[in-house]
Amino acid sequence: MKILAIDTSTHVMGAALAEDDKLLGEYITNFKKNHSLRLMPAIDHLMNELEIEPKELDAIAVAKGPGSYTGVRIGVTTAKSMAWALNIPVYGISSLQMLAQNGKYFSGYICPFMDARRGQVYTGLYTSENGCVKEVEKDRIIILEDWIDLLKEKQEPVLFLSQEWDKHKEAIQEKLSRQVVYGSFSDMLPKPSKLLEVVLNQGESISSHELVPEYTQLTEAEKNWLASNKGKRNDE
Amino acid sequence: MNINNQKKENEIILAVETSCDETAAAIVQGGEHILSNVVASQIESHKRFGGVVPELASRHHTENITWILEEAMKKAEVTFDDLDAVAVTEGPGLVGALLVGVNAAKAVAYARRLPLLPVHHISGHIQAARLERPWRYPALALVVSGGHTELVLLREEGEYEVIGQTRDDAAGEAYDKVARTLELPYPGGPYIDKLAAEGTPNIELPIAWLEPDSYDFSFSGLKSAVINTLHNAKQRGETIRSEDLAASFQQSVITVLTEKTKRAADHYQVEQIVLAGGVAANKGLRTAMSNTFASSSVELTIPPFSLCTDNAAMIGAAAHVQWKKNKTAGWDLNGVPGLALT
């Protein structure tokens, strides 16, 4: 079974290919450049190198968010459109779970996060079980200070995985002090091969049509509308 | 890219359009025959905000895209093996919205090993005429929509020369803003058209002719004049009939559009004129254009309403020209919000 994995949910862009439980190739770049332009050439490069034709694929896995809205849409749209055209299933995996999987050998809590601006982070809490991380506090967007308070109550070591670690480490270390563990530079990087690990362990595939991004929040326009139309539902 | 060596003229193209708030896909054969034309409008989703919310439009496109592609294929009764190429709107448009169509089209083309044809949105509006009747050159196209007001000269097939364009608001934008001032529902253009038909153009409003030899347009002064007229009347405690104001506004817009089109048609000795874009659905404009060119030898083509507003069949029609010229894109195709028409 050949599975292509795609991640464009942050400025890291990645594609990986596995056959059964063998990782055949992985391509990752970590710099700010256009994913919309570069993703398909990256997939093409990987497939060419591995001499695999699109029609040989059996499934596609993608990081479905949270993350950059546009970035997530590029990955999800590419994954679902390719899967639809090939009539194969897709796996939509949390971008945070993918990152948490980098800490699968850690025995405490694993906290992947991404900066979401205005003091907020996209984050969730995971623990590792038999080589695969599972969610214990669901993915969300939250004020970092509030999240730290929640972690403090756990009173257990927390492994932090984030490309924005340096930006937030002082705030985190100040409050959590000895609870804090953090990854090395390559642990901080989301890797599409980790999507494949999650898929192989516990993935549930869906049809391409059903795959939608996980933004964890409404659009600004919807939030403002709800604020000024109290008591109404968002779909009214 | 592996384009077939034997060039077919009756190629079958899957076309995708997501430049604004319509998720659209179509199957077009030979640039003339619409095998299917599916449009999922998001008007209802954006209504409560009084205009298109770009982030919401992008979200809806992502949710709907494969459903729409599948429906287009099913309605046309074609399979992937019948397809010769995938075409997509490259720009201009809302960047986030464009990206969904572009990435979907690239993914399908890549997965099925099909050539990818990039299409300019305005060339799509213009080439909608091809679905009605064959072109005669030189030709002139007046493209009027919520985002565009352009006079485009076609000396030969697929060669676009913008000879005039708006310097501020697009005509459709002015319609929407005036409609809001008159407290009409969103989108306002069709309501103004309806109101105007019941009114008399008895209110003096400015027409921006600009320089004598210019084919450019300007509608922001007119829009402001409408707002001021209403405001001043209110201050004086007078009431103005909305029907009359709508009629006066519409007359100002239509007069400058038809007059400049006529001038350009005479100057460039065109054989054919095409009225395209969402505002081409406006009855007042259609009638005025028909009257203006009724007695001339110039052929006037106005595509049916469904092909004037954003759709993917027009992208398939324009893609036919790209197909013939072998203008394919690589896998690095990107959405270009400010793409120029060349």
XYZ file of C-alpha atoms in Angstrom:
578
model
C 0.000 0.000 0.000
C 1.518 3.319 -1.151
C 0.592 6.467 0.731
C 1.574 10.040 -0.115
C 1.656 12.484 2.810
C 1.426 16.263 2.475
C 1.902 19.096 4.956
C 1.684 22.816 4.188
C 0.082 24.041 7.391
C 2.981 26.269 8.486
C 5.849 27.765 6.496
C 7.445 24.327 6.587
C 6.428 22.435 3.477
C 6.702 18.682 3.255
C 5.818 15.631 1.209
C 6.604 12.024 2.036
C 5.919 8.633 0.526
C 5.664 5.281 2.222
C 5.014 1.771 0.999
C 3.452 -0.335 3.725
C 5.680 0.256 6.772
C 8.669 1.480 4.785
C 9.334 5.189 4.404
C 10.585 5.619 0.835
C 11.242 9.335 0.751
C 10.639 12.651 2.422
C 11.106 16.200 1.205
C 10.992 19.126 3.625
C 11.879 22.793 3.329
C 11.814 25.251 6.194
C 11.649 28.723 4.772
C 8.986 31.222 3.839
C 8.182 30.760 0.206
C 5.038 30.146 -1.759
C 3.490 26.723 -1.027
C 0.874 27.087 -3.741
C 3.631 27.363 -6.306
C 6.026 24.805 -4.802
C 3.923 21.947 -3.472
C 3.087 20.174 -6.722
C 6.667 20.428 -8.080
C 7.843 18.948 -4.759
C 5.402 16.038 -5.039
C 6.392 15.551 -8.677
C 10.076 15.509 -7.713
C 9.545 12.958 -4.966
C 7.396 10.687 -7.146
C 9.869 10.897 -10.037
C 12.836 10.067 -7.842
C 10.984 7.069 -6.452
C 9.684 6.074 -9.897
C 6.107 5.994 -8.706
C 3.186 6.948 -10.936
C 0.216 8.812 -9.413
C -2.111 5.923 -10.311
C -0.048 3.591 -8.096
C -1.057 5.525 -4.976
C -3.497 3.844 -2.590
C -4.207 6.738 -0.240
C -3.224 10.311 0.567
C -2.614 11.713 4.042
C -2.628 15.423 4.815
C -2.179 17.730 7.781
C -5.635 19.320 7.965
C -4.844 22.125 10.405
C -4.836 24.087 12.534
C -2.255 26.428 11.075
C -2.063 29.103 8.393
C -5.528 29.259 6.791
C -4.136 29.556 3.289
C -1.421 26.997 3.917
C -3.885 24.424 5.226
C -6.180 24.996 2.251
C -3.361 24.411 -0.227
C -2.526 21.036 1.351
C -6.118 19.940 1.899
C -7.291 21.020 -1.572
C -4.370 19.274 -3.228
C -4.874 16.103 -1.197
C -8.618 15.845 -1.682
C -8.503 16.733 -5.390
C -5.764 14.207 -6.087
C -7.580 11.548 -4.065
C -10.830 12.314 -5.886
C -9.148 12.079 -9.295
C -7.543 8.757 -8.355
C -10.623 7.438 -6.541
C -8.621 6.658 -3.397
C -9.315 7.540 0.273
C -7.746 10.372 2.264
C -6.550 10.683 5.844
C -6.953 14.107 7.435
C -4.643 14.280 10.450
C -4.319 17.132 12.928
C -1.258 19.303 12.185
C -0.655 19.364 15.940
C -0.794 15.587 16.273
C 1.743 15.339 13.443
C 4.096 17.633 15.357
C 3.423 15.848 18.672
C 4.445 12.577 17.039
C 8.038 13.948 17.070
C 7.928 13.374 20.837
C 6.599 9.847 20.780
C 9.387 8.533 23.072
C 8.569 11.071 25.779
C 6.680 9.605 28.730
C 4.972 12.774 30.006
C 2.657 15.186 28.252
C 3.520 16.408 24.766
C 2.473 19.939 23.870
C 2.815 20.945 20.217
C 1.922 24.560 19.506
C 1.958 27.204 16.799
C 1.805 30.941 17.238
C -1.670 32.234 16.379
C -0.927 35.952 16.971
C -2.375 38.330 19.564
C -1.011 36.254 22.437
C -2.787 33.143 21.207
C -1.543 29.707 20.194
C -2.957 26.748 18.342
C -2.273 23.877 20.643
C -3.439 20.606 22.151
C -2.073 18.059 24.593
C -0.958 14.544 23.714
C 0.504 11.453 25.374
C 2.334 8.620 23.685
C 1.061 5.053 23.680
C 2.735 2.218 21.768
C 4.655 4.569 19.495
C 1.757 6.811 18.580
C 0.543 9.964 20.263
C -3.099 10.415 21.189
C -5.014 13.489 22.175
C -5.728 14.161 25.860
C -6.707 17.835 25.575
C -8.254 18.605 22.220
C -6.769 20.991 19.657
C -7.815 24.594 20.145
C -6.879 28.212 19.803
C -6.239 29.695 23.240
C -4.467 32.592 24.966
C -1.013 31.217 25.798
C -1.200 32.464 29.420
C -4.440 30.540 29.993
C -2.976 27.420 28.426
C 0.082 27.595 30.655
C -2.200 27.789 33.721
C -3.987 24.661 32.531
C -0.671 22.835 32.071
C 0.517 23.916 35.510
C -2.437 22.107 37.087
C -1.254 18.856 35.485
C 1.884 18.955 37.660
C 3.764 16.675 35.305
C 6.595 17.188 32.814
C 5.532 18.668 29.463
C 7.529 18.371 26.262
C 7.117 21.482 24.138
C 7.399 21.185 20.371
C 7.133 24.334 18.312
C 8.936 26.333 15.689
C 8.073 29.388 17.767
C 9.613 27.984 20.954
C 12.200 30.743 21.239
C 9.516 33.407 20.999
C 7.473 31.987 23.887
C 9.958 30.048 26.017
C 10.395 32.748 28.653
C 6.684 32.985 29.385
C 6.423 29.198 29.545
C 9.555 28.534 31.616
C 8.749 31.289 34.066
C 5.459 29.712 35.104
C 6.122 26.005 34.616
C 9.824 25.968 35.560
C 10.801 22.343 36.279
C 7.883 20.872 34.365
C 9.370 22.129 31.084
C 11.160 19.932 28.559
C 11.707 21.062 24.982
C 12.811 19.493 21.741
C 15.967 19.919 19.687
C 15.789 21.917 16.467
C 14.763 18.995 14.277
C 12.108 17.892 16.782
C 10.503 21.316 16.386
C 9.927 20.776 12.687
C 6.671 19.243 11.422
C 7.440 16.210 9.258
C 5.073 14.551 6.800
C 6.599 11.138 7.669
C 4.978 11.604 11.092
C 1.596 11.825 9.391
C 2.334 8.418 7.943
C 3.217 7.039 11.376
C -0.107 8.255 12.726
C -1.973 6.826 9.727
C -0.305 3.435 10.102
C -1.094 3.311 13.816
C -4.605 4.598 14.095
C -5.660 6.401 10.934
C -9.249 6.336 9.761
C -9.693 7.149 6.124
C -12.584 9.148 4.697
C -13.789 9.944 1.181
C -12.144 12.920 -0.539
C -15.373 14.971 -0.465
C -15.560 14.755 3.331
C -12.090 16.171 3.939
C -12.247 19.753 5.214
C -9.670 21.882 7.016
C -9.709 22.228 10.788
C -9.347 25.960 11.448
C -10.374 25.808 15.160
C -12.002 29.207 14.805
C -14.597 31.083 12.754
C -13.652 33.838 10.313
C -13.332 37.380 11.724
C -16.443 38.417 9.798
C -18.503 35.628 11.374
C -17.217 36.412 14.884
C -18.058 40.088 14.480
C -21.472 39.238 13.085
C -22.252 36.928 16.008
C -21.079 39.601 18.467
C -23.479 42.150 17.011
C -26.342 39.693 16.488
C -26.654 38.197 19.958
C -28.760 35.089 20.247
C -28.509 34.168 16.581
C -26.789 31.117 15.203
C -23.936 31.344 12.751
C -25.905 29.602 10.013
C -28.904 31.943 10.230
C 4.274 18.259 -19.657
C 3.032 15.476 -21.844
C 0.608 17.043 -24.251
C -0.652 14.713 -26.964
C 1.219 15.157 -30.193
C -1.816 14.747 -32.372
C -3.669 17.952 -31.707
C -7.403 17.482 -31.530
C -9.760 20.308 -32.353
C -12.702 18.820 -30.485
C -10.784 18.291 -27.279
C -12.676 17.820 -24.021
C -11.636 20.141 -21.216
C -12.485 20.098 -17.520
C -12.557 23.775 -16.511
C -12.415 25.177 -12.975
C -13.269 28.698 -11.787
C -13.000 29.957 -8.181
C -11.830 33.553 -8.537
C -14.529 35.104 -6.359
C -17.599 33.638 -4.656
C -18.755 31.010 -7.148
C -17.315 27.498 -7.033
C -17.654 26.376 -10.641
C -16.653 23.493 -12.896
C -17.608 22.678 -16.472
C -16.882 20.257 -19.266
C -16.481 21.974 -22.635
C -15.779 20.302 -25.963
C -13.905 22.055 -28.770
C -14.401 25.438 -27.113
C -18.001 25.494 -28.316
C -20.072 22.746 -26.800
C -20.999 22.869 -23.141
C -21.348 19.310 -21.909
C -21.967 20.534 -18.362
C -21.746 23.801 -16.460
C -22.040 23.596 -12.677
C -22.003 26.715 -10.510
C -22.340 26.719 -6.720
C -23.142 30.272 -5.777
C -22.211 31.516 -2.320
C -24.477 34.573 -2.444
C -26.560 33.294 0.475
C -23.462 32.876 2.669
C -22.181 36.396 2.065
C -25.543 38.198 2.088
C -25.603 38.918 5.817
C -22.199 40.612 5.546
C -23.313 42.916 2.703
C -20.504 41.752 0.439
C -18.115 38.929 -0.285
C -15.971 37.924 2.724
C -12.756 36.613 1.114
C -11.819 34.165 3.897
C -15.329 32.708 3.929
C -15.288 32.366 0.131
C -12.000 30.436 0.305
C -13.408 28.149 2.988
C -16.502 27.349 0.963
C -14.445 26.669 -2.162
C -12.337 24.130 -0.254
C -15.421 22.388 1.149
C -17.210 22.242 -2.202
C -14.538 21.826 -4.835
C -14.510 18.046 -5.374
C -18.318 17.833 -5.166
C -18.583 20.404 -7.950
C -15.902 18.721 -10.073
C -17.705 15.410 -9.708
C -21.069 16.887 -10.602
C -19.609 18.469 -13.749
C -18.177 15.098 -14.818
C -21.407 13.227 -14.037
C -23.663 15.714 -15.824
C -21.420 15.629 -18.896
C -21.325 11.829 -18.697
C -17.564 11.770 -19.169
C -14.828 9.837 -17.384
C -11.229 10.891 -16.746
C -10.188 8.916 -19.807
C -12.341 11.197 -21.988
C -10.556 14.345 -20.775
C -7.793 15.985 -22.827
C -6.862 18.785 -20.436
C -7.700 20.594 -17.201
C -8.132 24.381 -17.328
C -8.296 26.830 -14.454
C -8.638 30.540 -13.764
C -5.140 31.778 -12.912
C -6.299 35.318 -12.102
C -7.296 38.024 -11.515
C -9.465 37.580 -8.435
C -9.334 37.064 -4.676
C -6.009 35.408 -3.957
C -7.254 32.882 -1.397
C -10.170 31.931 -3.629
C -7.991 31.540 -6.737
C -5.595 29.260 -4.855
C -8.290 26.647 -4.245
C -9.137 26.313 -7.925
C -5.505 26.395 -9.018
C -4.403 23.733 -6.540
C -7.412 21.532 -7.275
C -6.804 21.782 -11.026
C -3.098 21.040 -10.619
C -3.867 18.017 -8.438
C -6.380 16.569 -10.904
C -4.138 17.236 -13.909
C -1.165 15.722 -12.111
C -3.057 12.669 -10.883
C -4.506 11.943 -14.326
C -1.402 12.977 -16.298
C -3.278 15.682 -18.201
C -1.984 18.996 -19.522
C -2.849 22.067 -17.448
C -4.180 25.193 -19.183
C -4.034 28.537 -17.343
C -6.853 30.976 -18.167
C -7.261 34.695 -17.533
C -10.646 35.360 -15.927
C -11.477 38.230 -18.292
C -10.525 36.206 -21.361
C -13.068 33.732 -20.000
C -15.825 36.347 -19.878
C -14.916 37.420 -23.416
C -14.682 33.885 -24.807
C -18.141 33.059 -23.427
C -19.167 34.555 -26.792
C -17.557 31.567 -28.529
C -20.235 29.372 -26.948
C -22.826 31.458 -28.870
C -21.282 31.939 -32.300
C -17.859 31.979 -34.029
C -15.753 35.127 -33.798
C -15.259 37.708 -36.544
C -12.121 39.842 -36.273
C -11.235 42.509 -35.417
C -13.599 42.365 -32.500
C -14.287 44.475 -29.465
C -15.406 43.267 -26.047
C -16.987 45.378 -23.340
C -16.471 43.532 -20.051
C -18.538 44.837 -17.168
C -18.755 43.127 -13.792
C -18.443 43.692 -10.065
C -14.686 43.826 -10.374
C -14.059 44.914 -13.965
C -14.973 47.520 -16.568
C -12.805 47.091 -19.628
C -12.862 47.624 -23.372
C -10.767 44.916 -24.996
C -9.753 44.807 -28.639
C -9.172 41.437 -30.326
C -7.339 41.858 -33.624
C -7.102 38.100 -33.977
C -7.911 34.974 -32.023
C -6.725 34.990 -28.450
C -4.867 38.320 -28.750
C -6.240 40.693 -26.127
C -5.461 44.406 -26.032
C -7.018 46.436 -23.222
C -7.803 49.812 -24.799
C -9.846 51.217 -21.928
C -10.541 50.446 -18.295
C -11.942 51.989 -15.160
C -9.699 54.346 -13.250
C -11.543 53.822 -9.979
C -14.672 51.756 -9.283
C -15.842 48.995 -11.581
C -19.350 49.586 -12.943
C -20.712 46.682 -10.925
C -19.083 48.065 -7.792
C -20.829 51.409 -8.338
C -24.118 49.519 -8.757
C -23.612 47.686 -5.474
C -22.692 50.872 -3.593
C -25.639 52.834 -4.974
C -27.897 49.898 -4.136
C -26.670 49.995 -0.556
C -27.408 53.735 -0.388
C -30.928 53.019 -1.617
C -31.148 50.242 0.986
C -31.698 47.539 -1.623
C -30.802 43.901 -0.884
C -27.397 42.398 -1.748
C -26.219 42.026 -4.486
C -27.782 45.275 -5.595
C -27.200 45.417 -9.355
C -30.301 43.488 -10.458
C -32.523 45.513 -8.063
C -31.311 48.820 -9.525
C -31.991 47.496 -13.004
C -35.533 46.560 -11.930
C -36.164 49.880 -10.163
C -34.734 51.845 -13.077
C -37.237 50.248 -15.428
C -40.044 51.784 -13.346
C -38.506 55.251 -13.076
C -37.744 58.303 -15.203
C -34.161 59.536 -15.587
C -35.069 63.090 -14.516
C -32.266 63.757 -12.032
C -29.120 65.325 -13.367
C -26.057 63.241 -12.606
C -22.509 63.593 -13.946
C -20.998 61.490 -16.717
C -17.207 61.158 -16.649
C -16.095 61.370 -20.282
C -12.426 61.951 -19.313
C -10.048 63.025 -22.126
C -11.679 63.218 -25.588
C -9.671 60.310 -26.999
C -9.782 58.132 -23.885
C -11.624 54.834 -23.688
C -11.182 54.748 -19.923
C -14.041 54.958 -17.446
C -14.635 56.493 -14.035
C -17.639 55.821 -11.819
C -16.645 57.050 -8.381
C -17.832 60.644 -9.086
C -21.189 59.353 -10.244
C -21.526 57.143 -7.181
C -20.748 60.102 -4.892
C -23.230 62.297 -6.769
C -25.991 59.752 -6.126
C -25.136 59.630 -2.435
C -25.022 63.465 -2.232
C -28.296 63.874 -4.097
C -30.047 61.608 -1.611
C -28.356 63.259 1.339
C -29.178 66.809 0.211
C -32.794 65.942 -0.459
C -33.086 64.466 3.002
C -31.629 67.644 4.547
C -34.205 69.736 2.720
C -36.959 67.382 3.830
C -37.694 66.372 0.239
C -38.218 62.844 -0.957
C -36.733 61.481 -4.132
C -38.337 58.535 -5.865
C -35.862 55.671 -5.706
C -37.099 54.569 -9.118
C -36.122 57.915 -10.653
C -32.739 57.993 -8.959
C -32.029 54.432 -10.081
C -33.098 55.292 -13.620
C -30.905 58.403 -13.661
C -27.911 56.526 -12.298
C -28.393 53.669 -14.726
C -28.721 56.080 -17.643
C -25.432 57.787 -16.743
C -23.614 54.448 -16.590
C -25.143 53.055 -19.745
C -24.632 56.236 -21.773
C -20.891 56.297 -21.179
C -20.503 52.547 -21.678
C -22.375 52.411 -24.990
C -20.958 55.684 -26.332
C -17.333 54.690 -25.700
C -17.955 51.238 -27.129
C -19.444 52.839 -30.245
C -16.472 55.185 -30.631
C -13.967 52.378 -30.273
C -15.946 50.180 -32.672
C -15.858 52.916 -35.312
C -12.208 53.742 -34.752
C -10.981 50.150 -34.962
C -13.512 49.153 -37.644
C -14.539 46.063 -35.759
C -16.688 43.284 -37.204
C -18.056 42.039 -33.923
C -18.868 43.364 -30.478
C -19.234 41.229 -27.389
C -20.898 42.362 -24.203
C -19.582 40.256 -21.328
C -19.376 40.029 -17.538
C -21.973 39.946 -14.780
C -23.355 43.414 -15.548
C -24.075 42.234 -19.112
C -27.113 40.643 -17.481
C -28.453 44.179 -16.944
C -31.546 44.656 -19.129
C -31.011 48.398 -19.507
C -27.476 47.860 -20.808
C -28.472 45.024 -23.126
C -31.257 47.109 -24.650
C -29.059 50.190 -25.076
C -26.297 48.159 -26.737
C -28.780 46.434 -29.055
C -30.266 49.792 -30.070
C -26.870 51.407 -30.602
C -25.682 48.713 -32.996
C -29.044 47.762 -34.530
C -28.503 49.730 -37.722
C -24.794 49.002 -38.138
C -23.182 46.050 -39.871
C -21.361 45.153 -36.662
C -22.474 41.919 -35.114
C -23.411 42.217 -31.433
C -23.082 39.123 -29.263
C -24.494 39.044 -25.760
C -24.131 35.641 -24.088
C -27.115 34.388 -22.088
C -27.312 35.407 -18.444
C -25.903 32.113 -17.141
C -22.722 32.630 -19.169
C -22.330 36.308 -18.193
C -21.994 35.819 -14.461
C -18.958 33.854 -13.234
C -18.979 30.260 -14.501
C -16.505 27.636 -15.644
C -17.904 27.021 -19.149
C -16.444 30.364 -20.195
C -13.082 29.250 -18.761
C -13.370 26.075 -20.854
C -14.128 28.186 -23.929
C -11.088 30.418 -23.337
C -8.985 27.341 -22.606
C -9.727 26.100 -26.121
C -7.668 29.013 -27.477
C -4.860 28.151 -25.031
C -5.093 24.521 -26.136
C -4.712 25.416 -29.802
C -1.744 27.661 -29.031
C -0.187 25.007 -26.802
C -0.090 27.413 -23.871
C 0.190 24.955 -21.005
C 1.365 25.667 -17.476
C 3.874 23.793 -15.327
C 3.212 22.324 -11.889
C 4.402 25.627 -10.442
C 1.251 27.420 -11.640
C 0.050 29.843 -8.982
C -2.996 32.048 -8.469
C -2.200 35.623 -9.517
C -4.680 38.133 -8.038
C -3.572 41.041 -10.263
C -2.916 39.088 -13.457
C -2.764 41.349 -16.546
C -4.661 40.484 -19.723
C -2.281 40.046 -22.648
